[in-house]
Amino acid sequence: MRKPILIANWKMNGSLQSNQALMVRLLPRLRLFRKTMDLAVCPPFPYLFQVRDLLGYTGIMLGAQNVSSYVSGAYTGEVSATMLQEMGCRYVLVGHSERRALYGETSQDVAAKFRSVLGLGLIPVLCVGETLEERENNQTRTVIEQQIQAVIDEVGLASLARGVVAYEPVWAIGTGKTATPEQVSLVHQDIRQFVARCAPEASGDISQELRVIYGGSVKPGNAFELFSLPDVDGGLIGGASLHADDFGTIAGALAEASGVLTGECKVE
Ligand code: PEP
């Protein structure tokens, strides 16, 4: 069974004071769900220490939004996977579309980051997704397959499945435009089928183990419908994760959609 997972991506938002206020409101709202799903909060680097302390022993994990593919050395401004591990991070986002678009990260760079995160025993969250132009040119599947293939080339298929794949259509991130359930369903199915096709026959069905989550303007009002889709294992939440009530409601929607509260899980 694939355990549902919900990740908060705070992006470059927050302050010591506002983080404290957010966490104080958020933690009681997540208490009910922490045993039945994986929950993680990814603050900006300078606040990792603060958020780690606030998370304490709640079982909610700490995550980072980015990582260097290098171990150490003369890489000004970079942060290594070892440092993130030392800070208590469990999850690390790699290849978020804002990193790819604004900082020129290529799929090969992202694959190298995926490797460095896995190498430390942390869980990489590989973000993939198409731009609006690519969707309109019917390139969605090709683009996403190339983004995943780069990671398979770097670490192999079995290692891909040790991470999480987040499908985030670029045109839906932070725009208020959510992909329709049909669009999400198709891409998630495509991802699983692609992984299944990549697997050698003897290796078992890795595609059924891989957690594939959705991100892109998930809000309390659309979360349940999206999370009810059979191939959607959770969400990566940007804007709405900055509001304790919204993120708590989204966690509740994931719990309900995946049947974890009643024990009727949607995935066998
Ligand atoms: C994100 O940053 O990964 C994201 C999905 O953002 P938003 O929820 O704001 O669209």
mmCIF file of C-alpha atoms and ligand atoms in Angstrom:
data_model
loop_
_atom_site.group_PDB
_atom_site.id
_atom_site.type_symbol
_atom_site.label_atom_id
_atom_site.label_comp_id
_atom_site.label_asym_id
_atom_site.label_seq_id
_atom_site.Cartn_x
_atom_site.Cartn_y
_atom_site.Cartn_z
ATOM 1 C CA MET A 1 0.000 0.000 0.000
ATOM 2 C CA ARG A 2 1.249 3.493 -0.787
ATOM 3 C CA LYS A 3 1.118 5.753 2.234
ATOM 4 C CA PRO A 4 -0.474 9.149 1.509
ATOM 5 C CA ILE A 5 1.868 12.098 1.768
ATOM 6 C CA LEU A 6 1.311 15.823 2.072
ATOM 7 C CA ILE A 7 4.136 18.330 1.800
ATOM 8 C CA ALA A 8 4.056 22.051 2.554
ATOM 9 C CA ASN A 9 6.312 24.186 0.381
ATOM 10 C CA TRP A 10 6.582 27.590 1.997
ATOM 11 C CA LYS A 11 8.786 28.872 -0.844
ATOM 12 C CA MET A 12 10.567 32.148 0.086
ATOM 13 C CA ASN A 13 8.019 33.185 2.698
ATOM 14 C CA GLY A 14 8.067 33.536 6.461
ATOM 15 C CA SER A 15 9.845 35.185 9.351
ATOM 16 C CA LEU A 16 10.780 33.953 12.818
ATOM 17 C CA GLN A 17 7.580 35.447 14.148
ATOM 18 C CA SER A 18 5.170 34.354 11.419
ATOM 19 C CA ASN A 19 6.618 30.813 11.294
ATOM 20 C CA GLN A 20 6.048 30.444 15.017
ATOM 21 C CA ALA A 21 2.471 31.691 14.706
ATOM 22 C CA LEU A 22 1.752 29.412 11.733
ATOM 23 C CA MET A 23 3.152 26.324 13.428
ATOM 24 C CA VAL A 24 1.296 26.969 16.659
ATOM 25 C CA ARG A 25 -1.967 26.989 14.715
ATOM 26 C CA LEU A 26 -1.018 24.193 12.348
ATOM 27 C CA LEU A 27 0.272 21.468 14.653
ATOM 28 C CA PRO A 28 -3.016 20.809 16.491
ATOM 29 C CA ARG A 29 -4.798 20.628 13.109
ATOM 30 C CA LEU A 30 -2.423 17.934 11.879
ATOM 31 C CA ARG A 31 -2.399 15.832 15.035
ATOM 32 C CA LEU A 32 -5.202 13.563 13.858
ATOM 33 C CA PHE A 33 -3.450 12.676 10.603
ATOM 34 C CA ARG A 34 0.205 12.282 11.521
ATOM 35 C CA LYS A 35 0.106 8.501 12.010
ATOM 36 C CA THR A 36 -1.815 7.666 8.861
ATOM 37 C CA MET A 37 -0.004 9.839 6.361
ATOM 38 C CA ASP A 38 3.447 11.297 5.894
ATOM 39 C CA LEU A 39 3.443 15.024 6.557
ATOM 40 C CA ALA A 40 6.316 17.396 5.894
ATOM 41 C CA VAL A 41 6.983 21.111 6.066
ATOM 42 C CA CYS A 42 9.644 22.715 3.852
ATOM 43 C CA PRO A 43 10.614 26.180 5.128
ATOM 44 C CA PRO A 44 13.365 28.351 3.637
ATOM 45 C CA PHE A 45 16.879 27.226 4.679
ATOM 46 C CA PRO A 46 17.453 29.827 7.438
ATOM 47 C CA TYR A 47 14.353 28.630 9.284
ATOM 48 C CA LEU A 48 15.078 24.900 9.210
ATOM 49 C CA PHE A 49 16.445 24.998 12.727
ATOM 50 C CA GLN A 50 13.488 26.932 14.071
ATOM 51 C CA VAL A 51 10.903 24.718 12.377
ATOM 52 C CA ARG A 52 12.726 21.561 13.441
ATOM 53 C CA ASP A 53 12.392 22.686 17.051
ATOM 54 C CA LEU A 54 8.736 23.584 16.604
ATOM 55 C CA LEU A 55 8.010 20.183 15.029
ATOM 56 C CA GLY A 56 9.717 18.453 17.938
ATOM 57 C CA TYR A 57 8.411 14.912 18.376
ATOM 58 C CA THR A 58 5.116 15.459 16.547
ATOM 59 C CA GLY A 59 6.072 12.939 13.864
ATOM 60 C CA ILE A 60 5.711 15.646 11.213
ATOM 61 C CA MET A 61 8.853 15.751 9.142
ATOM 62 C CA LEU A 62 11.118 18.574 8.136
ATOM 63 C CA GLY A 63 11.927 19.098 4.470
ATOM 64 C CA ALA A 64 14.058 21.396 2.334
ATOM 65 C CA GLN A 65 13.171 23.147 -0.906
ATOM 66 C CA ASN A 66 16.464 22.625 -2.691
ATOM 67 C CA VAL A 67 19.921 21.095 -2.299
ATOM 68 C CA SER A 68 23.323 21.176 -3.940
ATOM 69 C CA SER A 69 24.476 18.119 -5.830
ATOM 70 C CA TYR A 70 27.970 18.671 -4.385
ATOM 71 C CA VAL A 71 29.139 17.283 -1.080
ATOM 72 C CA SER A 72 31.173 20.301 0.114
ATOM 73 C CA GLY A 73 33.632 22.872 -1.123
ATOM 74 C CA ALA A 74 33.784 26.186 -2.960
ATOM 75 C CA TYR A 75 30.112 26.503 -3.934
ATOM 76 C CA THR A 76 29.095 29.844 -2.482
ATOM 77 C CA GLY A 77 25.474 30.042 -1.474
ATOM 78 C CA GLU A 78 24.832 26.318 -1.787
ATOM 79 C CA VAL A 79 23.637 23.853 0.849
ATOM 80 C CA SER A 80 24.606 20.178 0.799
ATOM 81 C CA ALA A 81 22.503 17.114 1.520
ATOM 82 C CA THR A 82 24.789 16.359 4.485
ATOM 83 C CA MET A 83 23.919 19.743 5.986
ATOM 84 C CA LEU A 84 20.215 19.122 5.448
ATOM 85 C CA GLN A 85 20.515 15.727 7.063
ATOM 86 C CA GLU A 86 22.285 17.286 10.037
ATOM 87 C CA MET A 87 19.438 19.806 10.346
ATOM 88 C CA GLY A 88 16.994 16.909 10.625
ATOM 89 C CA CYS A 89 15.489 17.060 7.124
ATOM 90 C CA ARG A 90 13.755 13.919 5.888
ATOM 91 C CA TYR A 91 12.472 15.194 2.529
ATOM 92 C CA VAL A 92 14.140 17.381 -0.095
ATOM 93 C CA LEU A 93 12.387 18.903 -3.116
ATOM 94 C CA VAL A 94 14.426 18.623 -6.296
ATOM 95 C CA GLY A 95 13.622 20.194 -9.638
ATOM 96 C CA HIS A 96 10.771 22.440 -8.541
ATOM 97 C CA SER A 97 9.639 24.290 -11.660
ATOM 98 C CA GLU A 98 10.694 27.609 -10.124
ATOM 99 C CA ARG A 99 14.228 26.200 -9.818
ATOM 100 C CA ARG A 100 14.148 24.892 -13.384
ATOM 101 C CA ALA A 101 12.676 28.092 -14.872
ATOM 102 C CA LEU A 102 14.304 30.835 -12.784
ATOM 103 C CA TYR A 103 17.677 29.247 -11.999
ATOM 104 C CA GLY A 104 18.238 27.233 -15.154
ATOM 105 C CA GLU A 105 18.346 23.804 -13.519
ATOM 106 C CA THR A 106 18.435 21.121 -16.177
ATOM 107 C CA SER A 107 17.020 17.631 -15.785
ATOM 108 C CA GLN A 108 20.628 16.403 -15.436
ATOM 109 C CA ASP A 109 21.269 18.867 -12.587
ATOM 110 C CA VAL A 110 18.057 17.699 -10.938
ATOM 111 C CA ALA A 111 19.045 14.049 -11.345
ATOM 112 C CA ALA A 112 22.407 14.747 -9.676
ATOM 113 C CA LYS A 113 20.565 16.384 -6.768
ATOM 114 C CA PHE A 114 18.233 13.395 -6.526
ATOM 115 C CA ARG A 115 21.302 11.168 -6.242
ATOM 116 C CA SER A 116 22.925 13.272 -3.531
ATOM 117 C CA VAL A 117 19.729 13.288 -1.446
ATOM 118 C CA LEU A 118 19.194 9.529 -1.741
ATOM 119 C CA GLY A 119 22.847 8.917 -0.951
ATOM 120 C CA LEU A 120 22.282 10.415 2.499
ATOM 121 C CA GLY A 121 19.201 8.287 3.128
ATOM 122 C CA LEU A 122 16.841 11.237 2.705
ATOM 123 C CA ILE A 123 13.788 11.176 0.456
ATOM 124 C CA PRO A 124 13.971 13.239 -2.727
ATOM 125 C CA VAL A 125 10.723 14.671 -4.069
ATOM 126 C CA LEU A 126 11.192 14.953 -7.809
ATOM 127 C CA CYS A 127 9.042 17.741 -9.253
ATOM 128 C CA VAL A 128 8.040 17.322 -12.875
ATOM 129 C CA GLY A 129 5.592 19.136 -15.091
ATOM 130 C CA GLU A 130 4.931 20.848 -18.367
ATOM 131 C CA THR A 131 4.580 24.529 -19.228
ATOM 132 C CA LEU A 132 1.380 25.808 -20.811
ATOM 133 C CA GLU A 133 3.114 26.026 -24.173
ATOM 134 C CA GLU A 134 4.263 22.419 -23.925
ATOM 135 C CA ARG A 135 0.740 21.289 -23.007
ATOM 136 C CA GLU A 136 -0.743 23.199 -25.911
ATOM 137 C CA ASN A 137 1.798 21.579 -28.232
ATOM 138 C CA ASN A 138 0.831 18.111 -26.957
ATOM 139 C CA GLN A 139 4.257 17.659 -25.388
ATOM 140 C CA THR A 140 3.114 16.982 -21.817
ATOM 141 C CA ARG A 141 3.903 13.297 -21.838
ATOM 142 C CA THR A 142 7.266 13.672 -23.606
ATOM 143 C CA VAL A 143 8.438 16.440 -21.289
ATOM 144 C CA ILE A 144 7.527 14.545 -18.129
ATOM 145 C CA GLU A 145 9.010 11.287 -19.378
ATOM 146 C CA GLN A 146 12.275 13.080 -20.179
ATOM 147 C CA GLN A 147 12.367 14.636 -16.706
ATOM 148 C CA ILE A 148 11.876 11.225 -15.091
ATOM 149 C CA GLN A 149 14.183 9.410 -17.513
ATOM 150 C CA ALA A 150 17.067 11.710 -16.506
ATOM 151 C CA VAL A 151 16.706 10.484 -12.925
ATOM 152 C CA ILE A 152 16.415 6.842 -13.977
ATOM 153 C CA ASP A 153 19.603 7.272 -16.044
ATOM 154 C CA GLU A 154 21.381 8.714 -13.020
ATOM 155 C CA VAL A 155 20.241 6.425 -10.194
ATOM 156 C CA GLY A 156 18.304 3.544 -11.746
ATOM 157 C CA LEU A 157 14.646 2.651 -11.576
ATOM 158 C CA ALA A 158 14.605 1.048 -8.129
ATOM 159 C CA SER A 159 16.134 4.178 -6.624
ATOM 160 C CA LEU A 160 13.566 6.384 -8.332
ATOM 161 C CA ALA A 161 10.878 4.523 -6.403
ATOM 162 C CA ARG A 162 12.653 5.337 -3.122
ATOM 163 C CA GLY A 163 11.741 8.938 -3.771
ATOM 164 C CA VAL A 164 8.434 10.637 -4.493
ATOM 165 C CA VAL A 165 7.355 12.133 -7.827
ATOM 166 C CA ALA A 166 5.349 15.358 -7.688
ATOM 167 C CA TYR A 167 3.422 16.191 -10.830
ATOM 168 C CA GLU A 168 3.117 19.951 -10.940
ATOM 169 C CA PRO A 169 1.879 21.491 -14.166
ATOM 170 C CA VAL A 170 3.877 24.736 -14.348
ATOM 171 C CA TRP A 171 0.820 26.703 -15.477
ATOM 172 C CA ALA A 172 -1.069 25.660 -12.337
ATOM 173 C CA ILE A 173 1.569 26.616 -9.760
ATOM 174 C CA GLY A 174 0.640 29.709 -7.800
ATOM 175 C CA THR A 175 -1.798 30.793 -10.516
ATOM 176 C CA GLY A 176 -5.086 29.649 -9.016
ATOM 177 C CA LYS A 177 -5.599 27.515 -12.147
ATOM 178 C CA THR A 178 -5.862 23.899 -11.071
ATOM 179 C CA ALA A 179 -5.530 21.094 -13.562
ATOM 180 C CA THR A 180 -8.836 19.284 -14.014
ATOM 181 C CA PRO A 181 -9.219 15.858 -12.399
ATOM 182 C CA GLU A 182 -9.143 14.355 -15.921
ATOM 183 C CA GLN A 183 -5.843 16.076 -16.742
ATOM 184 C CA VAL A 184 -4.310 15.044 -13.431
ATOM 185 C CA SER A 185 -5.558 11.495 -13.758
ATOM 186 C CA LEU A 186 -4.145 11.079 -17.244
ATOM 187 C CA VAL A 187 -0.690 12.359 -16.337
ATOM 188 C CA HIS A 188 -0.488 10.304 -13.143
ATOM 189 C CA GLN A 189 -1.477 7.188 -15.082
ATOM 190 C CA ASP A 190 1.083 8.044 -17.759
ATOM 191 C CA ILE A 191 3.805 8.394 -15.140
ATOM 192 C CA ARG A 192 3.008 5.005 -13.649
ATOM 193 C CA GLN A 193 2.792 3.366 -17.063
ATOM 194 C CA PHE A 194 6.087 4.930 -18.112
ATOM 195 C CA VAL A 195 7.813 3.615 -14.999
ATOM 196 C CA ALA A 196 6.246 0.183 -15.576
ATOM 197 C CA ARG A 197 7.564 0.168 -19.165
ATOM 198 C CA CYS A 198 11.061 1.050 -17.935
ATOM 199 C CA ALA A 199 11.128 -1.878 -15.507
ATOM 200 C CA PRO A 200 12.791 -5.121 -16.476
ATOM 201 C CA GLU A 201 10.251 -7.951 -16.286
ATOM 202 C CA ALA A 202 11.886 -9.684 -13.339
ATOM 203 C CA SER A 203 11.948 -6.607 -11.101
ATOM 204 C CA GLY A 204 8.311 -6.632 -9.975
ATOM 205 C CA ASP A 205 5.988 -3.733 -10.502
ATOM 206 C CA ILE A 206 7.931 -0.788 -9.166
ATOM 207 C CA SER A 207 5.367 1.556 -10.681
ATOM 208 C CA GLN A 208 2.841 0.430 -8.084
ATOM 209 C CA GLU A 209 5.217 1.297 -5.234
ATOM 210 C CA LEU A 210 6.094 4.770 -6.457
ATOM 211 C CA ARG A 211 4.242 7.586 -4.760
ATOM 212 C CA VAL A 212 3.041 10.203 -7.223
ATOM 213 C CA ILE A 213 1.574 13.355 -5.740
ATOM 214 C CA TYR A 214 -0.065 16.396 -7.318
ATOM 215 C CA GLY A 215 0.795 20.068 -6.865
ATOM 216 C CA GLY A 216 -0.621 23.204 -8.430
ATOM 217 C CA SER A 217 -3.120 25.512 -6.709
ATOM 218 C CA VAL A 218 -4.479 22.806 -4.414
ATOM 219 C CA LYS A 219 -6.955 24.491 -2.065
ATOM 220 C CA PRO A 220 -9.491 23.291 0.512
ATOM 221 C CA GLY A 221 -12.196 23.463 -2.164
ATOM 222 C CA ASN A 222 -10.548 21.164 -4.722
ATOM 223 C CA ALA A 223 -8.329 18.924 -2.592
ATOM 224 C CA PHE A 224 -10.795 16.101 -1.974
ATOM 225 C CA GLU A 225 -11.650 15.668 -5.648
ATOM 226 C CA LEU A 226 -7.993 15.621 -6.681
ATOM 227 C CA PHE A 227 -6.884 13.306 -3.883
ATOM 228 C CA SER A 228 -9.715 10.884 -4.629
ATOM 229 C CA LEU A 229 -8.168 10.062 -7.999
ATOM 230 C CA PRO A 230 -6.780 6.508 -7.863
ATOM 231 C CA ASP A 231 -3.219 7.354 -8.931
ATOM 232 C CA VAL A 232 -2.847 10.443 -6.736
ATOM 233 C CA ASP A 233 -1.053 9.664 -3.475
ATOM 234 C CA GLY A 234 -1.066 13.122 -1.940
ATOM 235 C CA GLY A 235 -0.092 16.701 -2.581
ATOM 236 C CA LEU A 236 2.647 19.288 -2.692
ATOM 237 C CA ILE A 237 1.079 22.483 -1.438
ATOM 238 C CA GLY A 238 2.488 25.976 -1.944
ATOM 239 C CA GLY A 239 0.279 28.999 -1.245
ATOM 240 C CA ALA A 240 -2.321 27.183 0.835
ATOM 241 C CA SER A 241 0.347 25.756 3.138
ATOM 242 C CA LEU A 242 0.928 29.238 4.545
ATOM 243 C CA HIS A 243 -2.535 29.187 6.104
ATOM 244 C CA ALA A 244 -2.970 26.753 8.982
ATOM 245 C CA ASP A 245 -6.718 26.330 8.475
ATOM 246 C CA ASP A 246 -6.331 25.675 4.741
ATOM 247 C CA PHE A 247 -3.460 23.220 5.131
ATOM 248 C CA GLY A 248 -5.307 21.444 7.947
ATOM 249 C CA THR A 249 -8.410 21.139 5.768
ATOM 250 C CA ILE A 250 -6.309 19.845 2.861
ATOM 251 C CA ALA A 251 -4.778 17.211 5.166
ATOM 252 C CA GLY A 252 -8.289 16.217 6.209
ATOM 253 C CA ALA A 253 -9.315 15.931 2.553
ATOM 254 C CA LEU A 254 -6.354 13.649 1.880
ATOM 255 C CA ALA A 255 -7.185 11.484 4.885
ATOM 256 C CA GLU A 256 -10.795 11.172 3.778
ATOM 257 C CA ALA A 257 -9.981 10.586 0.115
ATOM 258 C CA SER A 258 -7.447 7.884 0.878
ATOM 259 C CA GLY A 259 -9.619 6.195 3.486
ATOM 260 C CA VAL A 260 -6.892 6.192 6.108
ATOM 261 C CA LEU A 261 -9.122 7.359 8.908
ATOM 262 C CA THR A 262 -11.646 4.587 8.398
ATOM 263 C CA GLY A 263 -9.096 1.969 7.352
ATOM 264 C CA GLU A 264 -10.658 1.685 3.881
ATOM 265 C CA CYS A 265 -7.568 2.581 1.898
ATOM 266 C CA LYS A 266 -8.062 3.179 -1.806
ATOM 267 C CA VAL A 267 -4.870 1.381 -2.797
ATOM 268 C CA GLU A 268 -4.391 -2.291 -2.067
HETATM 269 C C1 PEP B 1 4.339 24.572 -5.273
HETATM 270 O O1 PEP B 1 4.997 25.523 -4.934
HETATM 271 O O2 PEP B 1 4.887 23.465 -5.412
HETATM 272 C C2 PEP B 1 2.902 24.738 -5.507
HETATM 273 C C3 PEP B 1 2.200 23.702 -5.899
HETATM 274 O O3 PEP B 1 2.384 25.982 -5.283
HETATM 275 P P1 PEP B 1 0.828 26.377 -5.243
HETATM 276 O O4 PEP B 1 0.132 25.373 -4.361
HETATM 277 O O5 PEP B 1 0.814 27.750 -4.659
HETATM 278 O O6 PEP B 1 0.319 26.340 -6.640
#
